[in-house]
Amino acid sequence: MMTNKADQEPVLKGTFASVMLLGAFLAITWVAVFLLFLYRQ
């Protein structure tokens, strides 16, 4: 009764890509707001 490794571990490539896109969006937004803050002083 051996099971395949693929059955035990789900593929997380989509999850990783989603987390990276979300992180990039947050970083870009933070930098944009920070530059706007510096520009307005």
XYZ file of N, CA and C in Angstrom, residues 23-39:
51
model
N 2.745 40.525 -2.690
C 3.870 41.202 -2.052
C 4.437 42.303 -2.924
N 4.559 42.040 -4.216
C 5.070 43.063 -5.136
C 4.112 44.250 -5.198
N 2.822 43.974 -5.232
C 1.835 45.053 -5.248
C 1.929 45.917 -3.994
N 2.057 45.274 -2.832
C 2.162 46.025 -1.587
C 3.448 46.848 -1.544
N 4.551 46.268 -1.996
C 5.828 46.990 -1.995
C 5.775 48.191 -2.930
N 5.227 48.010 -4.124
C 5.129 49.120 -5.088
C 4.218 50.215 -4.549
N 3.106 49.825 -3.947
C 2.191 50.801 -3.375
C 2.864 51.581 -2.254
N 3.579 50.881 -1.377
C 4.264 51.545 -0.266
C 5.298 52.540 -0.792
N 6.081 52.147 -1.773
C 7.096 53.038 -2.343
C 6.424 54.247 -2.998
N 5.338 54.033 -3.705
C 4.649 55.142 -4.359
C 4.121 56.144 -3.338
N 3.531 55.663 -2.259
C 3.006 56.564 -1.224
C 4.162 57.275 -0.525
N 5.249 56.585 -0.280
C 6.414 57.207 0.361
C 7.013 58.306 -0.516
N 7.117 58.036 -1.821
C 7.635 59.068 -2.731
C 6.688 60.259 -2.798
N 5.410 60.004 -2.793
C 4.434 61.090 -2.765
C 4.581 61.924 -1.493
N 4.798 61.260 -0.372
C 5.019 61.951 0.896
C 6.268 62.832 0.819
N 7.351 62.311 0.255
C 8.586 63.096 0.139
C 8.401 64.262 -0.833
N 7.675 64.044 -1.896
C 7.471 65.072 -2.909
C 6.669 66.247 -2.361
